[in-house]
mmCIF file of C-alpha atoms and ligand atoms in Angstrom:
data_model
loop_
_atom_site.group_PDB
_atom_site.id
_atom_site.type_symbol
_atom_site.label_atom_id
_atom_site.label_comp_id
_atom_site.label_asym_id
_atom_site.label_seq_id
_atom_site.Cartn_x
_atom_site.Cartn_y
_atom_site.Cartn_z
ATOM 1 C CA UNK A 1 -50.392 19.427 10.802
ATOM 2 C CA UNK A 2 -48.979 22.454 8.927
ATOM 3 C CA UNK A 3 -47.601 21.860 5.631
ATOM 4 C CA UNK A 4 -44.313 23.440 6.557
ATOM 5 C CA UNK A 5 -43.236 20.649 9.102
ATOM 6 C CA UNK A 6 -41.238 17.965 7.624
ATOM 7 C CA UNK A 7 -42.844 14.619 7.876
ATOM 8 C CA UNK A 8 -39.558 12.558 7.719
ATOM 9 C CA UNK A 9 -37.090 13.431 10.510
ATOM 10 C CA UNK A 10 -33.841 11.628 9.885
ATOM 11 C CA UNK A 11 -32.585 13.543 13.007
ATOM 12 C CA UNK A 12 -34.040 10.924 14.996
ATOM 13 C CA UNK A 13 -31.195 8.724 14.273
ATOM 14 C CA UNK A 14 -28.673 11.378 15.090
ATOM 15 C CA UNK A 15 -30.022 12.317 18.520
ATOM 16 C CA UNK A 16 -27.279 11.245 20.723
ATOM 17 C CA UNK A 17 -24.061 9.175 20.483
ATOM 18 C CA UNK A 18 -25.409 6.029 21.404
ATOM 19 C CA UNK A 19 -28.186 6.164 19.095
ATOM 20 C CA UNK A 20 -25.508 7.478 16.331
ATOM 21 C CA UNK A 21 -23.570 4.339 17.267
ATOM 22 C CA UNK A 22 -26.537 1.946 16.786
ATOM 23 C CA UNK A 23 -26.972 3.138 13.319
ATOM 24 C CA UNK A 24 -23.469 3.428 12.139
ATOM 25 C CA UNK A 25 -23.231 1.740 8.890
ATOM 26 C CA UNK A 26 -19.504 1.457 8.090
ATOM 27 C CA UNK A 27 -16.936 0.293 10.723
ATOM 28 C CA UNK A 28 -13.087 0.767 10.264
ATOM 29 C CA UNK A 29 -11.049 -1.669 12.302
ATOM 30 C CA UNK A 30 -7.518 -2.020 12.917
ATOM 31 C CA UNK A 31 -7.903 -5.187 11.288
ATOM 32 C CA UNK A 32 -8.278 -3.193 7.979
ATOM 33 C CA UNK A 33 -4.740 -1.658 8.168
ATOM 34 C CA UNK A 34 -1.522 -2.594 6.562
ATOM 35 C CA UNK A 35 1.502 -0.554 7.714
ATOM 36 C CA UNK A 36 4.429 0.349 5.514
ATOM 37 C CA UNK A 37 7.902 -0.188 6.692
ATOM 38 C CA UNK A 38 10.964 0.900 5.222
ATOM 39 C CA UNK A 39 14.195 -0.949 5.967
ATOM 40 C CA UNK A 40 17.531 0.310 4.616
ATOM 41 C CA UNK A 41 20.581 -1.723 4.047
ATOM 42 C CA UNK A 42 23.783 -0.419 6.052
ATOM 43 C CA UNK A 43 21.860 2.262 8.079
ATOM 44 C CA UNK A 44 23.217 3.127 11.601
ATOM 45 C CA UNK A 45 20.110 4.228 13.238
ATOM 46 C CA UNK A 46 16.540 5.131 12.481
ATOM 47 C CA UNK A 47 16.327 7.882 9.902
ATOM 48 C CA UNK A 48 13.426 10.465 9.505
ATOM 49 C CA UNK A 49 12.068 10.612 6.228
ATOM 50 C CA UNK A 50 12.158 14.354 5.216
ATOM 51 C CA UNK A 51 8.997 14.589 3.185
ATOM 52 C CA UNK A 52 7.013 12.333 5.429
ATOM 53 C CA UNK A 53 6.694 13.478 9.283
ATOM 54 C CA UNK A 54 6.857 10.456 11.694
ATOM 55 C CA UNK A 55 7.941 7.948 8.930
ATOM 56 C CA UNK A 56 11.414 6.739 9.185
ATOM 57 C CA UNK A 57 13.618 4.410 7.512
ATOM 58 C CA UNK A 58 14.915 1.632 9.669
ATOM 59 C CA UNK A 59 18.221 -0.360 9.985
ATOM 60 C CA UNK A 60 17.700 -4.159 10.409
ATOM 61 C CA UNK A 61 18.430 -3.776 14.164
ATOM 62 C CA UNK A 62 15.471 -1.712 14.796
ATOM 63 C CA UNK A 63 12.927 -3.940 12.845
ATOM 64 C CA UNK A 64 11.655 -6.363 15.801
ATOM 65 C CA UNK A 65 11.075 -3.164 18.109
ATOM 66 C CA UNK A 66 9.071 -1.698 15.481
ATOM 67 C CA UNK A 67 6.971 -4.830 14.313
ATOM 68 C CA UNK A 68 6.321 -5.337 17.985
ATOM 69 C CA UNK A 69 4.780 -1.958 18.288
ATOM 70 C CA UNK A 70 2.776 -2.581 15.125
ATOM 71 C CA UNK A 71 1.609 -6.005 16.330
ATOM 72 C CA UNK A 72 0.579 -4.645 19.970
ATOM 73 C CA UNK A 73 -1.652 -2.180 18.062
ATOM 74 C CA UNK A 74 -3.644 -5.081 16.573
ATOM 75 C CA UNK A 75 -2.591 -4.333 12.824
ATOM 76 C CA UNK A 76 -2.480 -7.461 11.298
ATOM 77 C CA UNK A 77 0.021 -6.815 8.281
ATOM 78 C CA UNK A 78 3.045 -5.026 7.335
ATOM 79 C CA UNK A 79 4.171 -3.843 3.892
ATOM 80 C CA UNK A 80 7.904 -4.200 3.685
ATOM 81 C CA UNK A 81 10.030 -1.697 1.249
ATOM 82 C CA UNK A 82 13.889 -2.059 0.816
ATOM 83 C CA UNK A 83 16.511 0.443 0.261
ATOM 84 C CA UNK A 84 19.780 -1.417 -0.662
ATOM 85 C CA UNK A 85 23.320 -0.109 -0.352
ATOM 86 C CA UNK A 86 24.117 -0.422 -4.052
ATOM 87 C CA UNK A 87 21.944 -0.404 -7.065
ATOM 88 C CA UNK A 88 22.924 -1.489 -10.611
ATOM 89 C CA UNK A 89 21.421 -1.936 -13.955
ATOM 90 C CA UNK A 90 19.495 -5.395 -13.409
ATOM 91 C CA UNK A 91 18.283 -4.547 -9.841
ATOM 92 C CA UNK A 92 20.173 -7.528 -8.715
ATOM 93 C CA UNK A 93 19.977 -6.639 -4.846
ATOM 94 C CA UNK A 94 16.182 -7.019 -4.970
ATOM 95 C CA UNK A 95 16.572 -10.807 -5.394
ATOM 96 C CA UNK A 96 19.828 -11.454 -3.334
ATOM 97 C CA UNK A 97 19.496 -14.052 -0.831
ATOM 98 C CA UNK A 98 20.912 -11.742 1.562
ATOM 99 C CA UNK A 99 19.398 -8.667 0.400
ATOM 100 C CA UNK A 100 17.753 -6.250 2.633
ATOM 101 C CA UNK A 101 14.087 -7.313 2.463
ATOM 102 C CA UNK A 102 15.202 -10.866 2.251
ATOM 103 C CA UNK A 103 16.902 -10.573 5.586
ATOM 104 C CA UNK A 104 14.082 -8.329 7.128
ATOM 105 C CA UNK A 105 11.515 -11.431 6.352
ATOM 106 C CA UNK A 106 13.716 -13.870 7.797
ATOM 107 C CA UNK A 107 14.054 -11.998 10.972
ATOM 108 C CA UNK A 108 10.306 -11.047 11.426
ATOM 109 C CA UNK A 109 9.194 -14.596 10.640
ATOM 110 C CA UNK A 110 11.783 -15.818 13.367
ATOM 111 C CA UNK A 111 10.589 -13.346 15.916
ATOM 112 C CA UNK A 112 7.016 -13.315 15.244
ATOM 113 C CA UNK A 113 6.071 -16.481 13.559
ATOM 114 C CA UNK A 114 2.454 -16.250 11.977
ATOM 115 C CA UNK A 115 1.555 -13.242 14.447
ATOM 116 C CA UNK A 116 1.664 -10.714 11.636
ATOM 117 C CA UNK A 117 1.198 -11.057 7.929
ATOM 118 C CA UNK A 118 4.474 -10.187 6.162
ATOM 119 C CA UNK A 119 3.785 -8.451 2.884
ATOM 120 C CA UNK A 120 6.592 -7.250 0.750
ATOM 121 C CA UNK A 121 6.786 -4.928 -2.200
ATOM 122 C CA UNK A 122 7.937 -6.468 -5.338
ATOM 123 C CA UNK A 123 9.551 -3.785 -7.637
ATOM 124 C CA UNK A 124 12.857 -2.785 -9.173
ATOM 125 C CA UNK A 125 13.029 1.216 -8.813
ATOM 126 C CA UNK A 126 15.031 1.119 -5.640
ATOM 127 C CA UNK A 127 17.397 -1.483 -6.897
ATOM 128 C CA UNK A 128 18.094 -0.127 -10.253
ATOM 129 C CA UNK A 129 20.476 2.754 -11.145
ATOM 130 C CA UNK A 130 17.756 4.084 -13.597
ATOM 131 C CA UNK A 131 15.198 4.273 -10.735
ATOM 132 C CA UNK A 132 12.620 2.672 -13.289
ATOM 133 C CA UNK A 133 10.274 -0.259 -12.191
ATOM 134 C CA UNK A 134 11.537 -2.537 -14.801
ATOM 135 C CA UNK A 135 14.887 -3.316 -16.725
ATOM 136 C CA UNK A 136 15.946 -0.528 -19.202
ATOM 137 C CA UNK A 137 16.944 -1.648 -22.462
ATOM 138 C CA UNK A 138 18.214 1.427 -24.842
ATOM 139 C CA UNK A 139 15.729 3.959 -24.057
ATOM 140 C CA UNK A 140 12.775 1.729 -23.231
ATOM 141 C CA UNK A 141 11.670 -0.340 -20.283
ATOM 142 C CA UNK A 142 11.608 -3.919 -21.687
ATOM 143 C CA UNK A 143 8.555 -5.590 -20.315
ATOM 144 C CA UNK A 144 9.231 -9.407 -20.741
ATOM 145 C CA UNK A 145 12.681 -9.643 -19.311
ATOM 146 C CA UNK A 146 11.424 -7.398 -16.456
ATOM 147 C CA UNK A 147 8.541 -9.694 -15.404
ATOM 148 C CA UNK A 148 11.224 -12.512 -15.184
ATOM 149 C CA UNK A 149 13.238 -10.620 -12.830
ATOM 150 C CA UNK A 150 10.206 -9.735 -10.620
ATOM 151 C CA UNK A 151 9.315 -13.385 -10.520
ATOM 152 C CA UNK A 152 12.888 -13.953 -9.063
ATOM 153 C CA UNK A 153 12.535 -11.391 -6.487
ATOM 154 C CA UNK A 154 9.144 -12.839 -5.639
ATOM 155 C CA UNK A 155 10.669 -16.298 -5.347
ATOM 156 C CA UNK A 156 13.621 -15.009 -2.949
ATOM 157 C CA UNK A 157 10.993 -13.372 -0.603
ATOM 158 C CA UNK A 158 9.064 -16.411 -0.571
ATOM 159 C CA UNK A 159 12.176 -18.525 0.133
ATOM 160 C CA UNK A 160 12.877 -15.959 2.957
ATOM 161 C CA UNK A 161 9.388 -16.600 4.318
ATOM 162 C CA UNK A 162 6.861 -13.915 2.939
ATOM 163 C CA UNK A 163 3.224 -14.416 3.027
ATOM 164 C CA UNK A 164 2.110 -12.124 0.373
ATOM 165 C CA UNK A 165 4.181 -10.699 -2.526
ATOM 166 C CA UNK A 166 3.039 -7.466 -3.694
ATOM 167 C CA UNK A 167 4.231 -6.299 -7.348
ATOM 168 C CA UNK A 168 4.086 -2.607 -8.009
ATOM 169 C CA UNK A 169 6.064 -2.543 -11.259
ATOM 170 C CA UNK A 170 2.806 -2.376 -13.665
ATOM 171 C CA UNK A 171 4.636 -4.569 -16.056
ATOM 172 C CA UNK A 172 2.186 -6.623 -18.294
ATOM 173 C CA UNK A 173 1.844 -10.298 -17.047
ATOM 174 C CA UNK A 174 3.734 -9.766 -13.854
ATOM 175 C CA UNK A 175 1.055 -11.641 -11.811
ATOM 176 C CA UNK A 176 1.074 -14.594 -14.264
ATOM 177 C CA UNK A 177 4.969 -14.794 -14.204
ATOM 178 C CA UNK A 178 5.198 -14.479 -10.531
ATOM 179 C CA UNK A 179 2.240 -17.190 -9.737
ATOM 180 C CA UNK A 180 4.034 -19.688 -12.293
ATOM 181 C CA UNK A 181 7.395 -19.043 -10.676
ATOM 182 C CA UNK A 182 6.161 -19.635 -7.058
ATOM 183 C CA UNK A 183 4.135 -22.517 -7.931
ATOM 184 C CA UNK A 184 7.058 -24.210 -9.633
ATOM 185 C CA UNK A 185 9.321 -23.890 -6.585
ATOM 186 C CA UNK A 186 6.691 -25.097 -3.945
ATOM 187 C CA UNK A 187 5.561 -21.613 -2.780
ATOM 188 C CA UNK A 188 1.868 -22.347 -3.518
ATOM 189 C CA UNK A 189 0.705 -20.853 -0.255
ATOM 190 C CA UNK A 190 2.307 -17.624 -0.874
ATOM 191 C CA UNK A 191 -0.241 -14.928 -1.926
ATOM 192 C CA UNK A 192 -0.119 -12.232 -4.469
ATOM 193 C CA UNK A 193 -1.398 -8.583 -3.778
ATOM 194 C CA UNK A 194 -0.804 -6.907 -7.027
ATOM 195 C CA UNK A 195 -0.862 -2.915 -7.493
ATOM 196 C CA UNK A 196 -3.292 -3.799 -10.159
ATOM 197 C CA UNK A 197 -4.700 -0.320 -11.002
ATOM 198 C CA UNK A 198 -1.555 1.638 -10.254
ATOM 199 C CA UNK A 199 -1.827 5.048 -11.795
ATOM 200 C CA UNK A 200 0.797 7.267 -12.911
ATOM 201 C CA UNK A 201 0.416 9.822 -10.160
ATOM 202 C CA UNK A 202 1.924 12.977 -8.735
ATOM 203 C CA UNK A 203 0.888 11.846 -5.252
ATOM 204 C CA UNK A 204 3.969 9.624 -5.231
ATOM 205 C CA UNK A 205 6.503 12.287 -4.685
ATOM 206 C CA UNK A 206 7.271 12.126 -0.972
ATOM 207 C CA UNK A 207 7.697 8.071 -1.344
ATOM 208 C CA UNK A 208 10.390 8.749 -3.895
ATOM 209 C CA UNK A 209 12.221 10.581 -1.090
ATOM 210 C CA UNK A 210 11.341 7.582 1.489
ATOM 211 C CA UNK A 211 12.605 4.934 -0.961
ATOM 212 C CA UNK A 212 14.954 6.597 -3.068
ATOM 213 C CA UNK A 213 13.434 5.524 -6.106
ATOM 214 C CA UNK A 214 12.859 8.468 -8.443
ATOM 215 C CA UNK A 215 13.471 7.723 -12.055
ATOM 216 C CA UNK A 216 16.517 9.117 -13.377
ATOM 217 C CA UNK A 217 15.328 9.635 -16.937
ATOM 218 C CA UNK A 218 11.603 10.289 -18.300
ATOM 219 C CA UNK A 219 8.757 9.172 -16.107
ATOM 220 C CA UNK A 220 6.384 6.226 -15.399
ATOM 221 C CA UNK A 221 4.017 7.070 -18.129
ATOM 222 C CA UNK A 222 4.611 4.070 -20.376
ATOM 223 C CA UNK A 223 3.761 1.562 -17.550
ATOM 224 C CA UNK A 224 1.378 3.108 -15.071
ATOM 225 C CA UNK A 225 -2.300 3.893 -15.851
ATOM 226 C CA UNK A 226 -3.225 7.243 -16.680
ATOM 227 C CA UNK A 227 -5.549 8.841 -14.478
ATOM 228 C CA UNK A 228 -8.070 9.882 -17.320
ATOM 229 C CA UNK A 229 -8.649 5.897 -17.977
ATOM 230 C CA UNK A 230 -11.059 4.218 -15.636
ATOM 231 C CA UNK A 231 -12.195 1.617 -18.046
ATOM 232 C CA UNK A 232 -8.319 0.866 -18.763
ATOM 233 C CA UNK A 233 -8.049 0.577 -14.976
ATOM 234 C CA UNK A 234 -10.642 -1.805 -14.749
ATOM 235 C CA UNK A 235 -8.935 -4.022 -17.526
ATOM 236 C CA UNK A 236 -5.818 -4.030 -15.450
ATOM 237 C CA UNK A 237 -7.907 -5.497 -12.543
ATOM 238 C CA UNK A 238 -9.603 -7.942 -14.645
ATOM 239 C CA UNK A 239 -6.262 -9.144 -16.077
ATOM 240 C CA UNK A 240 -4.742 -9.571 -12.743
ATOM 241 C CA UNK A 241 -7.707 -11.555 -11.687
ATOM 242 C CA UNK A 242 -7.185 -13.828 -14.762
ATOM 243 C CA UNK A 243 -3.543 -14.443 -13.917
ATOM 244 C CA UNK A 244 -4.386 -15.592 -10.557
ATOM 245 C CA UNK A 245 -4.050 -12.515 -8.380
ATOM 246 C CA UNK A 246 -5.326 -13.062 -4.767
ATOM 247 C CA UNK A 247 -5.890 -9.416 -3.882
ATOM 248 C CA UNK A 248 -6.223 -6.440 -6.117
ATOM 249 C CA UNK A 249 -5.455 -3.015 -5.395
ATOM 250 C CA UNK A 250 -6.509 0.458 -6.306
ATOM 251 C CA UNK A 251 -3.638 3.107 -5.862
ATOM 252 C CA UNK A 252 -3.676 5.759 -4.974
ATOM 253 C CA UNK A 253 -6.934 5.748 -2.981
ATOM 254 C CA UNK A 254 -8.463 9.146 -2.164
ATOM 255 C CA UNK A 255 -8.780 10.613 -5.762
ATOM 256 C CA UNK A 256 -9.636 7.160 -6.920
ATOM 257 C CA UNK A 257 -12.618 6.374 -4.549
ATOM 258 C CA UNK A 258 -14.736 5.852 -7.960
ATOM 259 C CA UNK A 259 -12.502 3.286 -8.859
ATOM 260 C CA UNK A 260 -12.593 1.273 -5.631
ATOM 261 C CA UNK A 261 -16.321 1.325 -5.632
ATOM 262 C CA UNK A 262 -16.346 0.015 -9.221
ATOM 263 C CA UNK A 263 -13.847 -2.745 -8.412
ATOM 264 C CA UNK A 264 -15.884 -3.878 -5.376
ATOM 265 C CA UNK A 265 -19.088 -3.786 -7.545
ATOM 266 C CA UNK A 266 -17.635 -5.815 -10.526
ATOM 267 C CA UNK A 267 -15.299 -8.348 -9.041
ATOM 268 C CA UNK A 268 -15.435 -10.818 -6.081
ATOM 269 C CA UNK A 269 -11.857 -10.651 -4.861
ATOM 270 C CA UNK A 270 -10.853 -8.690 -1.899
ATOM 271 C CA UNK A 271 -9.875 -5.143 -2.761
ATOM 272 C CA UNK A 272 -6.992 -3.175 -1.203
ATOM 273 C CA UNK A 273 -6.637 0.413 -1.532
ATOM 274 C CA UNK A 274 -3.207 2.359 -1.140
ATOM 275 C CA UNK A 275 -3.497 5.759 0.436
ATOM 276 C CA UNK A 276 -0.201 6.993 -0.825
ATOM 277 C CA UNK A 277 2.581 9.157 0.459
ATOM 278 C CA UNK A 278 1.084 12.373 -1.158
ATOM 279 C CA UNK A 279 -2.147 11.684 0.410
ATOM 280 C CA UNK A 280 -0.489 11.491 3.802
ATOM 281 C CA UNK A 281 1.593 14.657 3.139
ATOM 282 C CA UNK A 282 -1.498 16.869 2.259
ATOM 283 C CA UNK A 283 -2.903 15.877 5.874
ATOM 284 C CA UNK A 284 0.145 16.411 7.658
ATOM 285 C CA UNK A 285 1.162 19.673 5.814
ATOM 286 C CA UNK A 286 -2.254 21.201 6.452
ATOM 287 C CA UNK A 287 -2.243 19.893 10.262
ATOM 288 C CA UNK A 288 1.090 21.524 10.783
ATOM 289 C CA UNK A 289 -0.252 25.012 9.622
ATOM 290 C CA UNK A 290 -3.006 24.636 12.057
ATOM 291 C CA UNK A 291 -5.649 24.564 9.112
ATOM 292 C CA UNK A 292 -7.488 21.115 9.856
ATOM 293 C CA UNK A 293 -7.409 18.660 12.765
ATOM 294 C CA UNK A 294 -5.324 15.790 11.710
ATOM 295 C CA UNK A 295 -6.854 13.157 13.637
ATOM 296 C CA UNK A 296 -10.285 13.921 12.300
ATOM 297 C CA UNK A 297 -9.299 14.236 8.871
ATOM 298 C CA UNK A 298 -7.150 11.220 8.671
ATOM 299 C CA UNK A 299 -10.431 9.316 10.341
ATOM 300 C CA UNK A 300 -12.589 10.754 7.734
ATOM 301 C CA UNK A 301 -10.341 9.797 4.734
ATOM 302 C CA UNK A 302 -9.618 6.366 5.771
ATOM 303 C CA UNK A 303 -13.537 5.888 6.605
ATOM 304 C CA UNK A 304 -14.257 7.282 3.117
ATOM 305 C CA UNK A 305 -11.716 4.698 1.440
ATOM 306 C CA UNK A 306 -13.578 1.847 3.482
ATOM 307 C CA UNK A 307 -16.869 3.446 2.574
ATOM 308 C CA UNK A 308 -15.894 3.249 -1.243
ATOM 309 C CA UNK A 309 -15.325 -0.484 -0.571
ATOM 310 C CA UNK A 310 -11.836 -1.128 0.314
ATOM 311 C CA UNK A 311 -11.468 -4.246 2.340
ATOM 312 C CA UNK A 312 -8.200 -3.244 3.590
ATOM 313 C CA UNK A 313 -5.931 -0.047 3.257
ATOM 314 C CA UNK A 314 -2.240 0.548 2.987
ATOM 315 C CA UNK A 315 -1.674 3.639 4.897
ATOM 316 C CA UNK A 316 1.187 5.419 6.436
ATOM 317 C CA UNK A 317 -1.407 6.540 9.152
ATOM 318 C CA UNK A 318 -1.901 2.892 9.988
ATOM 319 C CA UNK A 319 -0.211 3.137 13.430
ATOM 320 C CA UNK A 320 -1.841 6.750 14.282
ATOM 321 C CA UNK A 321 -5.135 5.503 13.172
ATOM 322 C CA UNK A 322 -4.889 2.073 15.159
ATOM 323 C CA UNK A 323 -3.982 3.942 18.301
ATOM 324 C CA UNK A 324 -7.033 6.234 17.875
ATOM 325 C CA UNK A 325 -8.984 3.348 17.175
ATOM 326 C CA UNK A 326 -8.007 1.625 20.441
ATOM 327 C CA UNK A 327 -8.281 4.674 22.496
ATOM 328 C CA UNK A 328 -11.786 5.249 21.261
ATOM 329 C CA UNK A 329 -13.511 2.014 20.956
HETATM 330 C C1 PBG B 401 7.493 1.943 -6.726
HETATM 331 C C2 PBG B 401 6.545 2.475 -5.767
HETATM 332 C C3 PBG B 401 5.987 3.551 -5.709
HETATM 333 C C4 PBG B 401 4.954 3.711 -4.569
HETATM 334 C C5 PBG B 401 4.954 2.337 -4.199
HETATM 335 N N1 PBG B 401 5.868 1.728 -4.924
HETATM 336 C C6 PBG B 401 6.569 4.886 -6.359
HETATM 337 C C7 PBG B 401 6.246 4.944 -7.817
HETATM 338 O O1 PBG B 401 5.657 4.294 -8.309
HETATM 339 O O2 PBG B 401 6.836 5.854 -8.258
HETATM 340 C C8 PBG B 401 4.400 4.823 -3.967
HETATM 341 C C9 PBG B 401 3.760 4.783 -2.935
HETATM 342 C C10 PBG B 401 3.385 6.222 -2.195
HETATM 343 O O3 PBG B 401 3.566 7.298 -2.891
HETATM 344 O O4 PBG B 401 3.053 5.915 -0.939
HETATM 345 N N2 PBG B 401 7.236 0.890 -7.337
#
């Protein structure tokens, strides 16, 4: 044989579609997807979120129809976000018995039983006048009173029938405070998926339009993880595990694939990744210009998050991806 011919030919494995299917290593399934749902108190009809094409805020009356659609696509879980009619200093609408999220949970549970996993965001920024994720005292965000309020929110959601609470406030000790409160009140079966390594990110901007939760002063740098500190991010994850978390999360996803991989390698808990609003906006924006193929890029990104090690992905593409997977088995 002439020396110029390659002896190892990986192209044999890429010969045709069936062969490629046979050797496919990573599989993305509709079972990996968590679909965010925004419900707004006092809303008359569905409202398109300006900065997030195809994402809507829903009135309670539209909720059942939306969940039905999600369930039909074999998506196993939703993540509820609420937008209240009134905000106040203590974010009391977040734990009101008849709060928007509590009513949404009750309604979904009533209509769907255990046919969909109900997850709900546990945070204060949509509910406080400050727009911060904790209670403001003077000019700082008070950690220790905030975690009690977060526990109160979790308890109220548990009473409404939530399956998994998902604290996203990045207050120290939030998982422990929530776990203790849930257990003390008999909600031992309610799980916690913490936004464990939630970074201070500029990728959240479109979400703040969707959920009306931009901070009115300052920023979130005193509580969210700096994107320069991967070891600190892993400490956050370790602490949450020590505090009794059920599922950890890395957030955002696409610019943090290294942390998803490292989390998967180091710890034996399920790993979720939150592909955030800015990641969605980048794809939508470029596709709108005709610069990329939206479906192909969406698919590649979600596969890369799975490949990095995510067991599940919260994504605004959940419905689009599920539709694509169902149409292309
Ligand atoms: C608020 C919260 C944010 C997101 C989820 N929960 C915004 C923030 O921290 O400013 C961002 C999600 C997204 O961008 O899709 N606790």
